[in-house]
PDB file of C-alpha atoms in Angstrom:
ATOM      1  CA  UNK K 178      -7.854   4.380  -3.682  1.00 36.00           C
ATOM      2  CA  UNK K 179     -10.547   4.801  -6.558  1.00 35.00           C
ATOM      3  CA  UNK K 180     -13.922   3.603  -7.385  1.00 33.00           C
ATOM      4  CA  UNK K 181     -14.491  -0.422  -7.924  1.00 32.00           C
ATOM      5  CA  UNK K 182     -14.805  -1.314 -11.482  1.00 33.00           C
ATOM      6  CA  UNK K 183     -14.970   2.492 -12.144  1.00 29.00           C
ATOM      7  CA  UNK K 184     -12.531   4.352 -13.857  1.00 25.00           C
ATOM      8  CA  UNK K 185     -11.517   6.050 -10.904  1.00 28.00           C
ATOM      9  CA  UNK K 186      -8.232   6.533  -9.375  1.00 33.00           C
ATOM     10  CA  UNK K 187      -7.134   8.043 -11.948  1.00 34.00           C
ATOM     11  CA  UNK K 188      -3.137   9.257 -11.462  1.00 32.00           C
ATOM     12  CA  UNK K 189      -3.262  12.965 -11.875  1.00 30.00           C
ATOM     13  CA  UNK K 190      -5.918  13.783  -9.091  1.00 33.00           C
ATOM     14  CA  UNK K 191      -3.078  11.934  -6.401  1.00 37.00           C
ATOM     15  CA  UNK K 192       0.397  13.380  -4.899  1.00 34.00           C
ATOM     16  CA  UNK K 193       3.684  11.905  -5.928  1.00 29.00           C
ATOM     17  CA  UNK K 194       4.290   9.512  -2.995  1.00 36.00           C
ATOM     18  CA  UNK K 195       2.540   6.587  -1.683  1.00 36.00           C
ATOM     19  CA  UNK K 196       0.267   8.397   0.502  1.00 35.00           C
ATOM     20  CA  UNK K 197      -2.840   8.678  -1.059  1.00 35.00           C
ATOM     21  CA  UNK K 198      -5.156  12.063  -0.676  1.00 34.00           C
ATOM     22  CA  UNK K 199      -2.430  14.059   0.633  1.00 33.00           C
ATOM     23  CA  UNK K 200      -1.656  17.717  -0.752  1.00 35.00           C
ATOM     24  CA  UNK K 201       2.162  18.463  -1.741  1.00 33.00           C
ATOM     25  CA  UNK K 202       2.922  20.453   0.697  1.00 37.00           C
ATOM     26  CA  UNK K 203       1.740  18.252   3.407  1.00 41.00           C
ATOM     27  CA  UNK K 204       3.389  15.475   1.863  1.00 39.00           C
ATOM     28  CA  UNK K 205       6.277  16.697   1.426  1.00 36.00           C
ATOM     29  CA  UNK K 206       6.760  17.032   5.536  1.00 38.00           C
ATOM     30  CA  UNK K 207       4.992  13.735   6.133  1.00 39.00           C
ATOM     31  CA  UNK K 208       8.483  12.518   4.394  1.00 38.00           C
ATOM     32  CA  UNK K 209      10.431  14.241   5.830  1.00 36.00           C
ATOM     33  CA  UNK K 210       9.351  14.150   9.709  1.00 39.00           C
ATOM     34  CA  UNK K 211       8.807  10.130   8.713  1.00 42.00           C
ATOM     35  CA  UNK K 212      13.094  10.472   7.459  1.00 38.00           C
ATOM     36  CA  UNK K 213      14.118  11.677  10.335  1.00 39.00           C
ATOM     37  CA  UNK K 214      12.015   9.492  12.645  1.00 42.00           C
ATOM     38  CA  UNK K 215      13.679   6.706  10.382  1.00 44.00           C
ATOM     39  CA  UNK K 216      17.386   8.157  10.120  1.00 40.00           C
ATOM     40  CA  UNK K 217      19.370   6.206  12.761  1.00 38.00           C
ATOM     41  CA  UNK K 218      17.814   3.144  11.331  1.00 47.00           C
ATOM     42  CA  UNK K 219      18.127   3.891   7.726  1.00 46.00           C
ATOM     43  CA  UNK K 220      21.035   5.546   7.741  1.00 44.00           C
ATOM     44  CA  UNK K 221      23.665   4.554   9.615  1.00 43.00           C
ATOM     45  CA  UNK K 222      26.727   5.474   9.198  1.00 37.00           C
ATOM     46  CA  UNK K 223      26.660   6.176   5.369  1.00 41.00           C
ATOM     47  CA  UNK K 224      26.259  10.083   4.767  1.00 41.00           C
ATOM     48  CA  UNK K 225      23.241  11.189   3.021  1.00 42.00           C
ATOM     49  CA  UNK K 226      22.979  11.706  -0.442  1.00 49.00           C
ATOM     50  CA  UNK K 227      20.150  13.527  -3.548  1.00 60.00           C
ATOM     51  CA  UNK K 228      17.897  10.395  -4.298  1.00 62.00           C
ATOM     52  CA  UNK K 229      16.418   9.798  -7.364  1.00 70.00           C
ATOM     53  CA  UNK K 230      12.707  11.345  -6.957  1.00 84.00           C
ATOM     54  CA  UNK K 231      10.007   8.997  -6.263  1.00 87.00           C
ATOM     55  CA  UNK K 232       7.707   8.076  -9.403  1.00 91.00           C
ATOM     56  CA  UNK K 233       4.607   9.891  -9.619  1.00 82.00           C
ATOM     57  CA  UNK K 234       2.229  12.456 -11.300  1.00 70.00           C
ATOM     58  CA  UNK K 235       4.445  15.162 -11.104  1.00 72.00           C
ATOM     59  CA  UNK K 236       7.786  13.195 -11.853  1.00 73.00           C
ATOM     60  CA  UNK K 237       6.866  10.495 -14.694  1.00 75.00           C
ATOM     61  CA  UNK K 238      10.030  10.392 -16.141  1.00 81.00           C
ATOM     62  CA  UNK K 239      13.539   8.772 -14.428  1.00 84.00           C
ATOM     63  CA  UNK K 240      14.624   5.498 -13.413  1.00 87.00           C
ATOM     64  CA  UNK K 241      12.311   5.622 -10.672  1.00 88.00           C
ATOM     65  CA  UNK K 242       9.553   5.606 -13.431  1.00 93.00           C
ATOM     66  CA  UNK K 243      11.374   2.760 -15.503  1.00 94.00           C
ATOM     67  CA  UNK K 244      11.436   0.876 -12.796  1.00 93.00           C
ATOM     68  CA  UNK K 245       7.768   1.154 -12.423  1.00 95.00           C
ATOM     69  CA  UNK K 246       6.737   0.148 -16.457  1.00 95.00           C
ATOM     70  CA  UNK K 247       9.131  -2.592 -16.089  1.00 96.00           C
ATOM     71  CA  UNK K 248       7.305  -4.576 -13.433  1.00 97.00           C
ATOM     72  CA  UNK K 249       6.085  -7.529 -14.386  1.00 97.00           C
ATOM     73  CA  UNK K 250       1.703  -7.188 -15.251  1.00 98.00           C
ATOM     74  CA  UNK K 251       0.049 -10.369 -13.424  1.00 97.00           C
ATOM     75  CA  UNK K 252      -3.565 -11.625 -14.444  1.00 97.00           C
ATOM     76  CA  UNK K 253      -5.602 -10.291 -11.531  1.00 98.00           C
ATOM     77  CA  UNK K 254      -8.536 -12.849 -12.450  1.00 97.00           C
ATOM     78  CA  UNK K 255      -6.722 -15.573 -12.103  1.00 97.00           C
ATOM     79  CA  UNK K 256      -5.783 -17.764  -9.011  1.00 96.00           C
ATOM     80  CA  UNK K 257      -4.268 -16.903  -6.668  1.00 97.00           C
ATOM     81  CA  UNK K 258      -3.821 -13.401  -7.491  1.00 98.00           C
ATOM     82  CA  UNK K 259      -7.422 -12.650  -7.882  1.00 98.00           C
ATOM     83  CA  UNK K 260      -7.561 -12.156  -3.995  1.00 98.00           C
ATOM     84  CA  UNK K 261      -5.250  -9.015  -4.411  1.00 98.00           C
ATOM     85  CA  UNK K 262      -7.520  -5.811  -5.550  1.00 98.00           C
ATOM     86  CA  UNK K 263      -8.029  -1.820  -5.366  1.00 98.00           C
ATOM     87  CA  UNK K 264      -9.296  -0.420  -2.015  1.00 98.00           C
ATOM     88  CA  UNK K 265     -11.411   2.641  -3.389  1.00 97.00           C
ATOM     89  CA  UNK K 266     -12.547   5.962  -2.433  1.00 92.00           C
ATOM     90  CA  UNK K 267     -14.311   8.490  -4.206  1.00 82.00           C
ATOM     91  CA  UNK K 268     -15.902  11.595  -3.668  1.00 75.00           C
ATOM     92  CA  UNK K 269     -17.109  14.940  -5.273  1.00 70.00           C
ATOM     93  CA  UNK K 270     -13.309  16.483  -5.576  1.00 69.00           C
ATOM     94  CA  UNK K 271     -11.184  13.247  -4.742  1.00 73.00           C
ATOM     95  CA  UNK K 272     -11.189   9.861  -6.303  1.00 78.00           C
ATOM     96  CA  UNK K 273      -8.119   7.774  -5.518  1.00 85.00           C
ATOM     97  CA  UNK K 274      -7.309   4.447  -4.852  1.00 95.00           C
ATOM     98  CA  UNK K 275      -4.645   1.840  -2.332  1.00 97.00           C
ATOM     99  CA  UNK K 276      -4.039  -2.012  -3.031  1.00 98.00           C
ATOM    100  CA  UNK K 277      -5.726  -4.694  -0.567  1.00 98.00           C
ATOM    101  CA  UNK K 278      -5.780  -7.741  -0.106  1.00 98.00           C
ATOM    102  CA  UNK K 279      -7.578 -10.900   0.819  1.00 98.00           C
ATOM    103  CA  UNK K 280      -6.595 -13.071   3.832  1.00 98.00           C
ATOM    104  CA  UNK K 281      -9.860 -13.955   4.966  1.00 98.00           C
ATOM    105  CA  UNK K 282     -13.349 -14.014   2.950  1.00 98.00           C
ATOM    106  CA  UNK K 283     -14.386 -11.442   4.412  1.00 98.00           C
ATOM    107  CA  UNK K 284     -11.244  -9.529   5.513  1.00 98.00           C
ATOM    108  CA  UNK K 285      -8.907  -7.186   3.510  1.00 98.00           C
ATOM    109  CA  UNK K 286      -5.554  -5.957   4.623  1.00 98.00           C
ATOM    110  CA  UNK K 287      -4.339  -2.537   3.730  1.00 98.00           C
ATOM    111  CA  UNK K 288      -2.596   0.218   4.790  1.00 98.00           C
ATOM    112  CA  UNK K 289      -4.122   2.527   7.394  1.00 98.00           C
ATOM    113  CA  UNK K 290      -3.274   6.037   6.073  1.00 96.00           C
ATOM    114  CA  UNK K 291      -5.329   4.826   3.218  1.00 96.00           C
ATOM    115  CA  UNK K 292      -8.550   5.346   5.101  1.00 97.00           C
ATOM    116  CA  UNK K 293      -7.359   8.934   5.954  1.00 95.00           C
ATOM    117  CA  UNK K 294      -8.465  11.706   3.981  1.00 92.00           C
ATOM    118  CA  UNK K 295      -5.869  14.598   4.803  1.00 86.00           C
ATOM    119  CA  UNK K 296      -7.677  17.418   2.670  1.00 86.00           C
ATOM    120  CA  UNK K 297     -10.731  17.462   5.035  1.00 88.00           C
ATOM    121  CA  UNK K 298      -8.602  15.958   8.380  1.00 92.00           C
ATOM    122  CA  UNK K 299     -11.068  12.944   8.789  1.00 94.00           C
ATOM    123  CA  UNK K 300     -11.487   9.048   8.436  1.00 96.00           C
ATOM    124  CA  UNK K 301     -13.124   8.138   5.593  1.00 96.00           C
ATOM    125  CA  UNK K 302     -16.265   6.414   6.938  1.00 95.00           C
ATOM    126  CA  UNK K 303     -16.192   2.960   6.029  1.00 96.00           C
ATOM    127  CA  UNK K 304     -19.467   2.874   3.815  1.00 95.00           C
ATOM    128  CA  UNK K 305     -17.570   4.901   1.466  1.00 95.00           C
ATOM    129  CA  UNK K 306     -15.184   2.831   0.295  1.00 97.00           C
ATOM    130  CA  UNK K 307     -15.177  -0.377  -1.990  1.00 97.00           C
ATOM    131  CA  UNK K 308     -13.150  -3.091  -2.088  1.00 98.00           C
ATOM    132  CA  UNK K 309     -12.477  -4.355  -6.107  1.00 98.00           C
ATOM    133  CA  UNK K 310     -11.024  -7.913  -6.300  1.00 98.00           C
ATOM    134  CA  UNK K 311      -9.446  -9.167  -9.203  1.00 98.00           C
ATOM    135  CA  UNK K 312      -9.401  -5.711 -10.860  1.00 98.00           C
ATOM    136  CA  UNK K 313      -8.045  -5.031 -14.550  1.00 98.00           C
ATOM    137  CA  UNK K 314      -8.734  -2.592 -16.841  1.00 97.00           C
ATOM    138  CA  UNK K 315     -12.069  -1.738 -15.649  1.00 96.00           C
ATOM    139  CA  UNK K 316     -13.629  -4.845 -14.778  1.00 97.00           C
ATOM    140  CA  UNK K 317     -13.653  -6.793 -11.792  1.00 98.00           C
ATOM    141  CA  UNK K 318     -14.442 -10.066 -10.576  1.00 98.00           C
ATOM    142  CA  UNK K 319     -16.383  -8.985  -7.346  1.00 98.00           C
ATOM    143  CA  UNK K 320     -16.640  -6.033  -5.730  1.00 98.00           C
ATOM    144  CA  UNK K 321     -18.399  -5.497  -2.189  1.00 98.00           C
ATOM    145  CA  UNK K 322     -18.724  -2.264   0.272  1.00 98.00           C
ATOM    146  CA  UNK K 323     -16.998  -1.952   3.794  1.00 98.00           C
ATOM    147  CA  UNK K 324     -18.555  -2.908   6.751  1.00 98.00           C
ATOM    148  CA  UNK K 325     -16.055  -1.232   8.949  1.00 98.00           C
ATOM    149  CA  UNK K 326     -12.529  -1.241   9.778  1.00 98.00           C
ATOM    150  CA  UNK K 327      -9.771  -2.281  12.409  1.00 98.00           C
ATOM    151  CA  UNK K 328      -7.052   0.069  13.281  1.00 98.00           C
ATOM    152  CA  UNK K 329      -3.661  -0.005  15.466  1.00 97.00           C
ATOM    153  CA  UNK K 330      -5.085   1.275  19.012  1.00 96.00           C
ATOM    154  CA  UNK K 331      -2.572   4.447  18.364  1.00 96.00           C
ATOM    155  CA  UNK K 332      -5.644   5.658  15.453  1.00 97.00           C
ATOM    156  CA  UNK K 333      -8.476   7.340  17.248  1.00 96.00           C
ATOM    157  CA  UNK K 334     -11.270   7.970  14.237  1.00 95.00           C
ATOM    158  CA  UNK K 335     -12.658  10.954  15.763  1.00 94.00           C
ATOM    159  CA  UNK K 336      -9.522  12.941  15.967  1.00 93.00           C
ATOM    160  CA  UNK K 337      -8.430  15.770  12.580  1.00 93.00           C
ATOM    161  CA  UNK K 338      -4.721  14.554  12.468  1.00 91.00           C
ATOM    162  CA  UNK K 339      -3.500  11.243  11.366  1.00 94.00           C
ATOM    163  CA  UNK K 340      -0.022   9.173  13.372  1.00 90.00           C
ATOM    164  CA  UNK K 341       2.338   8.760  11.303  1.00 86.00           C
ATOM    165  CA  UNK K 342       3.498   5.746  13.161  1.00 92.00           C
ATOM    166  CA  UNK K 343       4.923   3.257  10.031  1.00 91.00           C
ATOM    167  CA  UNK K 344       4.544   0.088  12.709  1.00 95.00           C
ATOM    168  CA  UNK K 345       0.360   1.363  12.915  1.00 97.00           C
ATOM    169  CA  UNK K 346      -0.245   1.831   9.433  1.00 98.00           C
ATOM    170  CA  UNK K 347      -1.955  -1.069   8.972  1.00 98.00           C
ATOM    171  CA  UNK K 348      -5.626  -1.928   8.667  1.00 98.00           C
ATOM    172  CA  UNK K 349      -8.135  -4.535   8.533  1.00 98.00           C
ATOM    173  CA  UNK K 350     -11.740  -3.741   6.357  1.00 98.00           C
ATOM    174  CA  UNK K 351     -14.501  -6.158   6.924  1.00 98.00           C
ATOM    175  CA  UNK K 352     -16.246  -6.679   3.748  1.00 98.00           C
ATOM    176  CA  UNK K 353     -20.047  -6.293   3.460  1.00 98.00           C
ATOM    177  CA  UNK K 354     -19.853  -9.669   1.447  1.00 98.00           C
ATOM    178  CA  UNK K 355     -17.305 -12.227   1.692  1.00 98.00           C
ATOM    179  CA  UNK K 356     -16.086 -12.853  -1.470  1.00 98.00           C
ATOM    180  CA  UNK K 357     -12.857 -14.365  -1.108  1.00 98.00           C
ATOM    181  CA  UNK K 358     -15.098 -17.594  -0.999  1.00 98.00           C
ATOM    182  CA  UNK K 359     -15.375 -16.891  -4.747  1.00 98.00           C
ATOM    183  CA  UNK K 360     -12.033 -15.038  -5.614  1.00 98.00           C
ATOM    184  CA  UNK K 361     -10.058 -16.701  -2.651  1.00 98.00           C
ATOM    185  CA  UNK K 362      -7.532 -15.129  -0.226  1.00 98.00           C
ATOM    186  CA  UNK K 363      -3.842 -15.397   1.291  1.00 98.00           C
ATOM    187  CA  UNK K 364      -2.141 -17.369   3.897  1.00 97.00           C
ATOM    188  CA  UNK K 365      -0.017 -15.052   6.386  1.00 97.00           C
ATOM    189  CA  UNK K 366       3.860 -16.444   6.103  1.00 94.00           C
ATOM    190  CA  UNK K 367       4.205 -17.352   9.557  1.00 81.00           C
ATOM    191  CA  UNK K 368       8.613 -16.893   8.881  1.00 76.00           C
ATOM    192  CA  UNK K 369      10.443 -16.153   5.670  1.00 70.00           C
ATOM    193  CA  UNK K 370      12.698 -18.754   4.340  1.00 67.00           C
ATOM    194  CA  UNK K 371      15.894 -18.062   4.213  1.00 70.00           C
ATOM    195  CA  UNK K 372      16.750 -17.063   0.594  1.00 71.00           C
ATOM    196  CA  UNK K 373      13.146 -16.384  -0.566  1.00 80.00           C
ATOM    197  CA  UNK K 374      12.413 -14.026  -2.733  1.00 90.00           C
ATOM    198  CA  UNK K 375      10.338 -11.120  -1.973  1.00 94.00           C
ATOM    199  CA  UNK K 376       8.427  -9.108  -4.363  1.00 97.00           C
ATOM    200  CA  UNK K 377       5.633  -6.422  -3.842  1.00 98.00           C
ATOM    201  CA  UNK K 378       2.340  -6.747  -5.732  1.00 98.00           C
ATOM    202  CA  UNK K 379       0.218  -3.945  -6.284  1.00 98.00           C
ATOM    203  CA  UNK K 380      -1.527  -1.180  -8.618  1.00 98.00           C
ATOM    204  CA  UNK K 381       0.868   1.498  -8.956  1.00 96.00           C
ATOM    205  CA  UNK K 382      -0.057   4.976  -9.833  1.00 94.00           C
ATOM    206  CA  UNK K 383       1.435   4.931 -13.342  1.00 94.00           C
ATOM    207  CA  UNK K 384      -0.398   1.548 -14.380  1.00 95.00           C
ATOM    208  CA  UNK K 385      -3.519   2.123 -12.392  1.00 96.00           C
ATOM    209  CA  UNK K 386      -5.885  -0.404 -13.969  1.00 97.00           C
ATOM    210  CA  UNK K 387      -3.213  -3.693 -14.416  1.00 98.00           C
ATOM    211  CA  UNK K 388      -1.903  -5.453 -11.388  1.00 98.00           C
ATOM    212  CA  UNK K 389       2.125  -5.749 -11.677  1.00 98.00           C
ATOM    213  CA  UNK K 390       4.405  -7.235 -10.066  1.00 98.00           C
ATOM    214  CA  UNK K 391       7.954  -5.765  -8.413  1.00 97.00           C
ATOM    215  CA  UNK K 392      10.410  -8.610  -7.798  1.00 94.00           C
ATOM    216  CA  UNK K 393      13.737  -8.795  -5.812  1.00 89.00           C
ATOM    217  CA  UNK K 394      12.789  -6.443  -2.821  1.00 91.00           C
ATOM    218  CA  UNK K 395      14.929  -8.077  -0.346  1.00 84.00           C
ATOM    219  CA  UNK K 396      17.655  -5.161   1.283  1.00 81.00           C
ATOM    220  CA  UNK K 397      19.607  -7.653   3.181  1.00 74.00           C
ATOM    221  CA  UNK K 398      21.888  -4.315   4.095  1.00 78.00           C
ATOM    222  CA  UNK K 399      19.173  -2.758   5.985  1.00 81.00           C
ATOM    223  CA  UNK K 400      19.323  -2.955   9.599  1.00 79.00           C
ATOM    224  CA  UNK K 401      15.579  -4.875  10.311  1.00 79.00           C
ATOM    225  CA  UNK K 402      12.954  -4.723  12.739  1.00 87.00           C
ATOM    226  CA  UNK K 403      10.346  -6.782  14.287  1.00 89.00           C
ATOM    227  CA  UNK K 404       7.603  -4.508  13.436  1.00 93.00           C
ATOM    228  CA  UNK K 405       9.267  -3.022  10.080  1.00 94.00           C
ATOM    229  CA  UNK K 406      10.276  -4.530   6.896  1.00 93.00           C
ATOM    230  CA  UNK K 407      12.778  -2.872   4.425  1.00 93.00           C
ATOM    231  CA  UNK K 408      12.702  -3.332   1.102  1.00 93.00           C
ATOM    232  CA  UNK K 409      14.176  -2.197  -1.968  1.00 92.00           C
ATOM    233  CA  UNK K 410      11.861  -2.259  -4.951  1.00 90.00           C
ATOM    234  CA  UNK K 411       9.956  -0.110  -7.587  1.00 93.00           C
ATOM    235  CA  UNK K 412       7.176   1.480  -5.691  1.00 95.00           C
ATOM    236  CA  UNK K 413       4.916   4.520  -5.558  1.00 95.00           C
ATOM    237  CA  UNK K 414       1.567   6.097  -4.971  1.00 93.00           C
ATOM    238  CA  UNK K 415      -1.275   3.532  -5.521  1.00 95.00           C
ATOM    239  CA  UNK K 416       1.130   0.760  -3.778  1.00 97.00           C
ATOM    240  CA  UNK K 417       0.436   1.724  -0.434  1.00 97.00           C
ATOM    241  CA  UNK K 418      -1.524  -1.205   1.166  1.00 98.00           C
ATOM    242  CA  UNK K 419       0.067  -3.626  -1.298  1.00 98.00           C
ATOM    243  CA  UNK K 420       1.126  -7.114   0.136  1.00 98.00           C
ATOM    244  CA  UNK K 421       5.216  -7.692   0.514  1.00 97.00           C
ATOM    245  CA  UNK K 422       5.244 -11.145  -0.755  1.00 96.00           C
ATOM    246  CA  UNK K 423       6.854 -14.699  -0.220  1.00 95.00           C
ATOM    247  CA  UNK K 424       6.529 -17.928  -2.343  1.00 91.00           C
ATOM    248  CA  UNK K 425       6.483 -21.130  -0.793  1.00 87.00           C
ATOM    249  CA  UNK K 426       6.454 -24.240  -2.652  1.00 86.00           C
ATOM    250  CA  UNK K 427       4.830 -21.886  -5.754  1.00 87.00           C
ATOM    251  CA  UNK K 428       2.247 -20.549  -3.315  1.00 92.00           C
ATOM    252  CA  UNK K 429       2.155 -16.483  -2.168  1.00 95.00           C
ATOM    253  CA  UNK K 430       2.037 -16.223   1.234  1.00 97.00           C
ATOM    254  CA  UNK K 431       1.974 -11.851   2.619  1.00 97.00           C
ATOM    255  CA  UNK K 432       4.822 -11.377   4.468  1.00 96.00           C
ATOM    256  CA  UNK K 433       4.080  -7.559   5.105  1.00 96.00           C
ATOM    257  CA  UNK K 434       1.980  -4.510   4.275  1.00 98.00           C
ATOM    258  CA  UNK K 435       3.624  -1.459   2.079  1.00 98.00           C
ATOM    259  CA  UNK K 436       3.320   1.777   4.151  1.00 97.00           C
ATOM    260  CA  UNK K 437       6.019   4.530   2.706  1.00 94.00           C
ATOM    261  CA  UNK K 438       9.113   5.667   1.178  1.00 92.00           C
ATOM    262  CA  UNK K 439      11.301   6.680   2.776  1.00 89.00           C
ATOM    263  CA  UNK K 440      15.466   7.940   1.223  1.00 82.00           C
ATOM    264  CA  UNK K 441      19.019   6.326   2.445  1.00 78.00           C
ATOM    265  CA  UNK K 442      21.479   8.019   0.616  1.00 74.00           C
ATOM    266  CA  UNK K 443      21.372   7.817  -3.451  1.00 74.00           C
ATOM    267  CA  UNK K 444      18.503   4.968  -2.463  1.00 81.00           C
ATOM    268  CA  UNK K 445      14.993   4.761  -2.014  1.00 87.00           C
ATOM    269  CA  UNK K 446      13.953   2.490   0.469  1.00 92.00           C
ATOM    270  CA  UNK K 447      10.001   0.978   1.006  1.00 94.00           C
ATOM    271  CA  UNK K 448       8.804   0.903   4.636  1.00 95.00           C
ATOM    272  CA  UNK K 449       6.282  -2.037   5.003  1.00 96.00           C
ATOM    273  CA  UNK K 450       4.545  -3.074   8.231  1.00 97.00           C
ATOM    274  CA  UNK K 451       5.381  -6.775   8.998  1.00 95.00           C
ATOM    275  CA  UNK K 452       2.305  -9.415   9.515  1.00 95.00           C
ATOM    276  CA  UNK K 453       3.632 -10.527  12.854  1.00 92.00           C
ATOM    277  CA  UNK K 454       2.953  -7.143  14.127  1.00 92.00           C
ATOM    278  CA  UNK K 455      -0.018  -7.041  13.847  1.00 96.00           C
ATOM    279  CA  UNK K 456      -2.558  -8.255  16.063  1.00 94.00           C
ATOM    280  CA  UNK K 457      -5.051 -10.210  13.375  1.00 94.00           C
ATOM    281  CA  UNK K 458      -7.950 -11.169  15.542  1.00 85.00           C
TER     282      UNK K 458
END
């Protein structure tokens, strides 16, 4: 997360993985407990294997990284993907930033480890944070504070530790304002077609200030869930919240929420919360 139409966010102050706010060290066994919570259902059968590293501050170079510059850059201000934007946070020592998105006027969905700030052990109250629609390169078309927020029931906001559940990391910020009656918002897919395409949208860590586009996600050799959606697709810090998309009939439709990374053999695979888990009011 970052500032709105700040420069904030900026890569180097944010760990190499899609959790946002998170020292090294911490991160690195926030992987690896979420791995091994994950292993039966990632792994299988197939013997584990080095992965290429994740994309990130620390690790800008590699296929992972490629990957990343070759997404394809979408115009943020313009319809429909204006309703897609930064969730931001900033504060004396940390400014960072998630991707949101709007499926009501006044309602954006991200992810809920987002909202955490593991340096200090607390949630990030919701004044703090700004919601930037239709963000590029330092501009955006409207940006509005955070009334409050809607978690999983697992998240208690007065605890110091954060559940690294990847079926609860999901929340809802009510806006201040509702401006997706002047940017507009997404439709939840209420299936996925079979065949569709899906494709992650989001501001990734390396190209901060330009929304881009990753397409070709599906991992039909992933064993699915009900609550969890696997993917295969360039990812990495600054992603997390980003909507899993769908087209129908040349309209977007958010299929899921991006949560984590997670590694099946030479692969790295994205763990995104699926909309019909979760309990939208």
């Amino acid at each position: 997360m970052a500032s709105p139409a700040q420069s904030f966010g900026d890569t180097e102050n944010h760990p190499p993985f899609c959790w946002t706010m998170i020292k090294m060290t911490r991160l690195t066994c926030a992987v690896l407990c979420l791995c091994g919570f994950l292993w039966v259902l990632l792994s299988g059968s197939a013997q584990a294997q080095k992965a290429e590293p994740v994309c990130g501050p620390n690790q800008t170079v590699g296929t992972s990284c490629d990957a990343i510059r070759a997404r394809e850059i979408i115009s943020a201000k313009s319809t429909p993907w204006s309703a897609i934007g930064r969730v931001n946070y900033a504060s004396i020592k940390i400014r960072s930033h998630c991707t949101g998105t709007l499926i009501a006027p006044d309602t954006v969905l991200t992810a809920a480890h987002c909202l955490f700030n593991h340096r200090r052990k607390s949630w990030i109250p919701p004044e703090s944070l700004r919601f930037a629609a239709g963000y590029e390169r330092g501009t955006a078309l409207a940006t509005t504070a955070v009334e409050r927020y809607v978690l999983a029931p697992i998240h208690d906001t007065k605890s110091r530790s954060f559940q690294l559940i990847p079926a609860a990391d999901w929340a809802l910020l009510k806006l201040v304002d509702p401006i997706g009656q002047k940017v507009g918002f997404l439709q939840i897919a209420q299936d996925t077609p079979h065949g569709a395409e899906i494709a992650l949208v989001g501001y990734a860590g390396l190209r901060p200030h330009v929304l881009t586009k990753a397409k070709n996600c599906q991992a039909p050799h992933l064993r699915q869930t009900p609550e969890l959606l696997l993917t295969q697709c360039a990812s990495m810090q600054g992603d997390s919240g980003a909507p899993l998309i769908v087209e129908q009939d040349g309209q977007p439709f958010v299929l899921g929420v991006m949560s984590a990374i997670a590694k099946r053999g030479g692969q790295n695979i994205n763990i995104g919360v699926a909309t019909k888990a979760i309990p939208f009011p």
